[in-house]
Amino acid sequence: MLKKQVWRGLTVVVGMLFLMSGCAGGATPGTSEPAAVETASLAQWGIAPVSFGQTGDGLTMAGRTVSFAEEALARTAPAPRATVRYEPRVEKPVTLMEQLAIPTDTPLAQSDLNTQYSNDRYRIKIYPNGNFSLYAQESAQGVEAITLSDQACVQIAEEFLRKAGLLCDDLVRKEALGQDTATNQSGTVVVSKVVKFQPKLGTDARLLGNTRVSVRIAPDGTVTELIYNHLHYQKEAALPLLTPEQALQQALDSKDATALLLEAPEGIGTALTVSKVTLTYYENVMHDQPVQYPVYVLEGGSAELPFAISVCAVKF
């Protein structure tokens, strides 16, 4: 649940863990710049410094004990061939479009934001960075409950992706399926199920950001939506990391109050102590030139007042 706080004129949005600071910062295009607050720093929120100690103190970095700076891979997308911002090299999901008989030669619509193709059954939007979304054309059908089991929906989704060459080895399915509900004469019923996938990191750490692959299944077993926000990177670079102590200091020195994710109705002035540090990755696949890069997540607090701070882990 998202909650909002107003502190010295600065609105702080708190709650979900994938709001990031550090090198992912900056105003969202089309929005106004945040108001400058000279005294806004995390130190003034009462975050207590923490001693990270030596090996064996229970602090983990991607499943390993933290004791010194390590090297991590930052995966970067290939540089676009064209210099125009919205015209990087894009490969259309040709196999998928051929299987669904969607013409690949003449776009239905084309803009800086996306290129669209369609037939009488489906419409597909392809974005400049390689992501795409597939939607079934709207129909006048009434509300029908889905009776397919979760297992059947998983099989349908996986086979749909496999035939299109989209069920990559680096994707893993989430256990829980999503559901869409609607109301008919019988009351509220489940009308579709959503099978979700996420990239593998090779560790127990989860990938933060907006990477996702989801397949929506209708009552008759057809796929009515495919969201494919998943990129394959062609370059890797070994970059030095900040130490956990340096990451903490960056959090304390931050001028961005939204970097502190504090899920509590009233938490201002409360002393907070970091008790857990993990290294994971963050990825914004909707960016024109996406990058998957390491971040530290500093967590702590209590059951009544949990908090988390994210810091870009790359040493510049």
Short mmCIF file of C-alpha atoms in Angstrom, two decimals:
data_model
loop_
_atom_site.label_atom_id
_atom_site.label_comp_id
_atom_site.label_asym_id
_atom_site.label_seq_id
_atom_site.Cartn_x
_atom_site.Cartn_y
_atom_site.Cartn_z
CA MET A 1 0.00 0.00 0.00
CA LEU A 2 1.32 3.44 -0.89
CA LYS A 3 1.29 6.19 1.70
CA LYS A 4 2.26 9.85 1.39
CA GLN A 5 3.99 12.17 3.81
CA VAL A 6 4.52 15.93 3.56
CA TRP A 7 7.72 17.14 5.24
CA ARG A 8 8.85 20.75 4.94
CA GLY A 9 6.95 21.12 1.70
CA LEU A 10 8.43 17.98 0.09
CA THR A 11 6.01 15.17 -0.79
CA VAL A 12 7.50 11.76 -0.04
CA VAL A 13 5.96 8.73 -1.74
CA VAL A 14 6.71 5.60 0.27
CA GLY A 15 5.95 1.91 -0.05
CA MET A 16 7.18 -0.23 -2.94
CA LEU A 17 10.81 -1.26 -3.24
CA PHE A 18 11.44 -0.49 -6.87
CA LEU A 19 11.45 3.32 -6.54
CA MET A 20 15.16 3.90 -6.92
CA SER A 21 17.68 6.68 -6.28
CA GLY A 22 21.28 7.18 -7.28
CA CYS A 23 22.06 6.84 -10.99
CA ALA A 24 18.42 6.11 -11.79
CA GLY A 25 17.37 9.50 -10.46
CA GLY A 26 16.01 12.52 -12.29
CA ALA A 27 12.61 13.89 -13.09
CA THR A 28 10.23 11.82 -15.19
CA PRO A 29 9.79 13.29 -18.69
CA GLY A 30 6.69 15.43 -18.86
CA THR A 31 6.63 16.13 -15.12
CA SER A 32 7.76 19.23 -13.27
CA GLU A 33 11.06 19.34 -11.41
CA PRO A 34 10.72 18.55 -7.69
CA ALA A 35 10.92 21.53 -5.39
CA ALA A 36 14.41 22.13 -4.02
CA VAL A 37 14.71 21.61 -0.27
CA GLU A 38 18.10 22.69 1.04
CA THR A 39 17.92 20.76 4.31
CA ALA A 40 16.36 17.57 2.94
CA SER A 41 18.74 14.71 3.70
CA LEU A 42 18.24 11.24 5.05
CA ALA A 43 20.40 12.04 8.08
CA GLN A 44 17.66 14.40 9.27
CA TRP A 45 15.24 11.49 9.28
CA GLY A 46 17.23 10.04 12.16
CA ILE A 47 18.88 7.15 10.30
CA ALA A 48 21.51 5.79 12.64
CA PRO A 49 24.94 4.84 11.25
CA VAL A 50 25.66 1.13 11.38
CA SER A 51 28.95 -0.72 11.78
CA PHE A 52 29.16 -3.43 9.12
CA GLY A 53 31.92 -5.28 10.93
CA GLN A 54 33.79 -8.26 9.54
CA THR A 55 32.98 -11.54 7.87
CA GLY A 56 30.28 -13.50 9.66
CA ASP A 57 28.13 -10.61 10.86
CA GLY A 58 25.16 -11.87 8.88
CA LEU A 59 25.27 -9.23 6.16
CA THR A 60 25.01 -10.74 2.70
CA MET A 61 25.81 -9.55 -0.80
CA ALA A 62 24.01 -11.61 -3.44
CA GLY A 63 24.23 -14.65 -1.19
CA ARG A 64 27.83 -14.05 -0.08
CA THR A 65 29.21 -12.56 3.10
CA VAL A 66 30.18 -8.91 2.73
CA SER A 67 33.68 -8.05 3.87
CA PHE A 68 35.27 -6.08 1.03
CA ALA A 69 34.47 -4.43 -2.29
CA GLU A 70 33.75 -6.86 -5.09
CA GLU A 71 33.35 -6.78 -8.85
CA ALA A 72 29.91 -7.06 -10.45
CA LEU A 73 28.65 -7.16 -14.00
CA ALA A 74 26.67 -4.22 -15.31
CA ARG A 75 24.85 -5.36 -18.43
CA THR A 76 24.29 -2.61 -20.95
CA ALA A 77 22.23 -2.63 -24.10
CA PRO A 78 24.00 -2.21 -27.44
CA ALA A 79 24.36 1.40 -28.56
CA PRO A 80 21.73 2.32 -31.16
CA ARG A 81 22.94 2.51 -34.75
CA ALA A 82 21.10 5.77 -35.33
CA THR A 83 21.74 8.90 -33.31
CA VAL A 84 18.09 9.83 -33.01
CA ARG A 85 16.74 9.13 -29.56
CA TYR A 86 13.73 6.97 -30.54
CA GLU A 87 15.32 5.11 -33.44
CA PRO A 88 17.59 2.41 -32.07
CA ARG A 89 17.86 -0.85 -33.97
CA VAL A 90 14.75 -2.94 -33.26
CA GLU A 91 14.09 -6.55 -34.16
CA LYS A 92 10.41 -7.32 -34.61
CA PRO A 93 9.02 -10.54 -33.06
CA VAL A 94 8.70 -11.94 -36.57
CA THR A 95 7.92 -15.54 -35.60
CA LEU A 96 5.07 -14.47 -33.33
CA MET A 97 3.63 -12.15 -35.96
CA GLU A 98 3.83 -14.83 -38.65
CA GLN A 99 2.08 -17.39 -36.43
CA LEU A 100 -0.75 -14.93 -35.75
CA ALA A 101 -0.85 -13.82 -39.41
CA ILE A 102 -0.12 -10.20 -38.51
CA PRO A 103 1.34 -8.38 -41.54
CA THR A 104 4.94 -7.30 -40.93
CA ASP A 105 5.42 -5.04 -43.93
CA THR A 106 2.95 -2.17 -43.48
CA PRO A 107 2.48 -0.63 -40.00
CA LEU A 108 -1.00 0.31 -38.84
CA ALA A 109 0.48 3.34 -37.07
CA GLN A 110 3.97 4.64 -36.42
CA SER A 111 5.33 7.29 -34.05
CA ASP A 112 8.32 8.04 -31.87
CA LEU A 113 6.66 6.05 -29.07
CA ASN A 114 5.87 2.78 -30.86
CA THR A 115 5.09 1.06 -34.15
CA GLN A 116 1.79 -0.82 -34.41
CA TYR A 117 0.74 -3.73 -36.62
CA SER A 118 -2.61 -5.51 -36.63
CA ASN A 119 -5.06 -7.90 -38.23
CA ASP A 120 -8.68 -8.71 -37.41
CA ARG A 121 -7.66 -10.71 -34.31
CA TYR A 122 -4.63 -9.01 -32.77
CA ARG A 123 -2.83 -5.70 -32.43
CA ILE A 124 0.86 -5.48 -31.52
CA LYS A 125 2.86 -2.46 -30.33
CA ILE A 126 6.64 -2.58 -30.74
CA TYR A 127 8.68 -0.04 -28.77
CA PRO A 128 12.01 1.50 -29.82
CA ASN A 129 14.07 -0.45 -27.28
CA GLY A 130 12.73 -3.87 -28.33
CA ASN A 131 9.87 -4.46 -25.88
CA PHE A 132 6.42 -5.17 -27.27
CA SER A 133 2.80 -5.67 -26.23
CA LEU A 134 0.24 -7.89 -27.95
CA TYR A 135 -3.52 -7.41 -27.48
CA ALA A 136 -6.53 -9.30 -28.79
CA GLN A 137 -8.98 -7.08 -30.64
CA GLU A 138 -11.97 -6.16 -28.49
CA SER A 139 -15.11 -8.21 -28.90
CA ALA A 140 -18.70 -7.83 -27.76
CA GLN A 141 -18.69 -11.00 -25.66
CA GLY A 142 -20.36 -10.96 -22.28
CA VAL A 143 -18.84 -11.81 -18.91
CA GLU A 144 -17.78 -15.46 -18.79
CA ALA A 145 -16.07 -17.19 -15.87
CA ILE A 146 -12.82 -19.01 -16.58
CA THR A 147 -12.85 -22.66 -15.51
CA LEU A 148 -9.34 -23.59 -16.64
CA SER A 149 -7.02 -24.68 -13.85
CA ASP A 150 -3.84 -22.78 -13.05
CA GLN A 151 -1.81 -25.68 -14.42
CA ALA A 152 -3.72 -25.60 -17.71
CA CYS A 153 -3.16 -21.84 -18.03
CA VAL A 154 0.56 -22.28 -17.37
CA GLN A 155 0.78 -24.92 -20.10
CA ILE A 156 -1.04 -22.66 -22.56
CA ALA A 157 1.18 -19.68 -21.77
CA GLU A 158 4.44 -21.62 -21.96
CA GLU A 159 3.48 -23.29 -25.24
CA PHE A 160 2.44 -19.93 -26.71
CA LEU A 161 5.83 -18.42 -25.83
CA ARG A 162 7.75 -21.52 -26.88
CA LYS A 163 6.24 -21.61 -30.37
CA ALA A 164 7.13 -17.95 -30.85
CA GLY A 165 10.70 -18.49 -29.64
CA LEU A 166 10.06 -16.26 -26.62
CA LEU A 167 10.33 -18.75 -23.74
CA CYS A 168 13.95 -17.90 -22.99
CA ASP A 169 16.25 -19.93 -20.76
CA ASP A 170 16.78 -16.85 -18.58
CA LEU A 171 13.10 -16.59 -17.64
CA VAL A 172 11.53 -18.28 -14.63
CA ARG A 173 7.81 -18.50 -13.96
CA LYS A 174 6.31 -16.94 -10.85
CA GLU A 175 4.35 -19.40 -8.73
CA ALA A 176 1.26 -17.26 -8.22
CA LEU A 177 -1.01 -16.46 -11.16
CA GLY A 178 -2.77 -13.14 -11.51
CA GLN A 179 -6.53 -12.94 -11.92
CA ASP A 180 -9.00 -10.53 -13.51
CA THR A 181 -12.54 -10.37 -12.19
CA ALA A 182 -15.83 -9.01 -13.48
CA THR A 183 -19.46 -9.04 -12.41
CA ASN A 184 -22.34 -10.90 -14.05
CA GLN A 185 -25.71 -12.23 -12.90
CA SER A 186 -23.90 -14.75 -10.68
CA GLY A 187 -21.86 -12.07 -8.92
CA THR A 188 -18.12 -11.50 -9.12
CA VAL A 189 -16.30 -14.12 -11.18
CA VAL A 190 -12.74 -14.69 -12.41
CA VAL A 191 -12.73 -13.98 -16.15
CA SER A 192 -9.05 -14.45 -17.00
CA LYS A 193 -5.78 -15.64 -15.50
CA VAL A 194 -2.32 -14.14 -15.97
CA VAL A 195 0.84 -16.25 -16.07
CA LYS A 196 3.91 -14.21 -15.12
CA PHE A 197 7.63 -14.68 -15.70
CA GLN A 198 10.71 -12.89 -14.42
CA PRO A 199 14.42 -13.00 -15.37
CA LYS A 200 16.86 -15.23 -13.53
CA LEU A 201 19.68 -13.47 -11.72
CA GLY A 202 21.70 -16.52 -10.79
CA THR A 203 21.26 -15.70 -7.09
CA ASP A 204 18.40 -15.54 -4.61
CA ALA A 205 18.25 -11.76 -5.04
CA ARG A 206 15.29 -10.41 -6.98
CA LEU A 207 15.51 -8.01 -9.89
CA LEU A 208 14.04 -4.62 -9.10
CA GLY A 209 12.43 -2.43 -11.74
CA ASN A 210 9.80 -3.01 -14.40
CA THR A 211 11.06 -6.11 -16.23
CA ARG A 212 8.17 -8.52 -16.76
CA VAL A 213 6.64 -11.03 -19.12
CA SER A 214 2.94 -11.78 -18.64
CA VAL A 215 0.45 -13.85 -20.64
CA ARG A 216 -3.30 -13.35 -20.12
CA ILE A 217 -5.55 -16.37 -20.74
CA ALA A 218 -9.27 -16.10 -21.60
CA PRO A 219 -11.98 -18.62 -20.58
CA ASP A 220 -11.74 -20.38 -23.97
CA GLY A 221 -7.98 -20.84 -23.56
CA THR A 222 -6.89 -18.18 -26.04
CA VAL A 223 -4.16 -15.66 -25.27
CA THR A 224 -5.70 -12.18 -25.13
CA GLU A 225 -2.63 -10.23 -24.01
CA LEU A 226 1.14 -10.63 -23.96
CA ILE A 227 3.35 -8.03 -22.27
CA TYR A 228 6.98 -8.70 -23.17
CA ASN A 229 9.21 -6.27 -21.29
CA HIS A 230 12.36 -8.38 -21.30
CA LEU A 231 15.65 -7.50 -22.97
CA HIS A 232 18.74 -9.46 -23.83
CA TYR A 233 21.96 -7.55 -23.35
CA GLN A 234 24.93 -8.02 -25.64
CA LYS A 235 27.60 -6.27 -23.58
CA GLU A 236 28.96 -6.90 -20.10
CA ALA A 237 31.47 -4.85 -18.16
CA ALA A 238 33.09 -5.67 -14.82
CA LEU A 239 32.79 -2.56 -12.65
CA PRO A 240 34.15 -1.90 -9.14
CA LEU A 241 31.53 -1.72 -6.39
CA LEU A 242 31.11 0.59 -3.47
CA THR A 243 31.66 -1.02 -0.09
CA PRO A 244 28.55 -1.35 2.09
CA GLU A 245 29.94 1.43 4.28
CA GLN A 246 30.23 3.74 1.29
CA ALA A 247 26.70 2.85 0.21
CA LEU A 248 25.39 3.75 3.65
CA GLN A 249 27.22 7.07 3.56
CA GLN A 250 25.66 7.85 0.19
CA ALA A 251 22.24 7.15 1.68
CA LEU A 252 23.00 9.47 4.59
CA ASP A 253 24.25 12.20 2.24
CA SER A 254 21.35 11.87 -0.21
CA LYS A 255 19.34 15.00 -0.99
CA ASP A 256 16.47 12.90 -2.34
CA ALA A 257 14.00 12.23 0.45
CA THR A 258 12.07 9.79 -1.76
CA ALA A 259 15.07 7.43 -1.56
CA LEU A 260 13.82 6.44 1.90
CA LEU A 261 10.92 4.03 1.61
CA LEU A 262 9.20 4.17 4.97
CA GLU A 263 5.88 2.33 5.25
CA ALA A 264 4.33 3.96 8.26
CA PRO A 265 1.63 6.60 8.78
CA GLU A 266 3.81 8.66 11.13
CA GLY A 267 7.56 8.03 11.02
CA ILE A 268 9.23 11.42 10.94
CA GLY A 269 11.90 11.84 13.59
CA THR A 270 12.13 8.13 14.37
CA ALA A 271 15.66 6.72 14.72
CA LEU A 272 16.17 3.98 12.13
CA THR A 273 18.92 1.37 12.17
CA VAL A 274 20.07 -0.58 9.12
CA SER A 275 20.15 -4.31 9.89
CA LYS A 276 20.33 -5.96 6.45
CA VAL A 277 22.31 -5.18 3.30
CA THR A 278 21.88 -7.06 0.03
CA LEU A 279 23.19 -6.58 -3.48
CA THR A 280 20.77 -7.02 -6.34
CA TYR A 281 20.07 -5.50 -9.75
CA TYR A 282 17.79 -2.75 -11.05
CA GLU A 283 16.53 -2.44 -14.60
CA ASN A 284 14.26 0.08 -16.32
CA VAL A 285 13.38 -1.69 -19.54
CA MET A 286 11.18 1.20 -20.69
CA HIS A 287 14.15 3.55 -20.97
CA ASP A 288 15.40 4.38 -24.46
CA GLN A 289 18.82 2.91 -23.61
CA PRO A 290 18.16 0.42 -20.79
CA VAL A 291 20.84 -0.66 -18.36
CA GLN A 292 20.80 -3.43 -15.79
CA TYR A 293 23.05 -2.32 -12.94
CA PRO A 294 23.80 -3.38 -9.35
CA VAL A 295 22.22 -1.63 -6.37
CA TYR A 296 22.54 -2.03 -2.63
CA VAL A 297 19.29 -2.37 -0.72
CA LEU A 298 19.63 -1.30 2.91
CA GLU A 299 16.76 -2.51 5.10
CA GLY A 300 15.88 -2.38 8.75
CA GLY A 301 13.45 -1.06 11.30
CA SER A 302 10.81 -3.13 13.05
CA ALA A 303 7.66 -4.99 12.11
CA GLU A 304 5.71 -1.82 12.91
CA LEU A 305 8.15 0.50 11.10
CA PRO A 306 10.05 -1.26 8.29
CA PHE A 307 12.09 0.76 5.83
CA ALA A 308 14.37 0.32 2.82
CA ILE A 309 16.89 2.49 1.01
CA SER A 310 18.41 1.76 -2.39
CA VAL A 311 21.81 3.04 -3.54
CA CYS A 312 23.52 2.55 -6.89
CA ALA A 313 26.39 0.15 -6.13
CA VAL A 314 28.75 1.18 -8.93
CA LYS A 315 31.86 3.10 -7.93
CA PHE A 316 32.30 6.02 -10.32
#
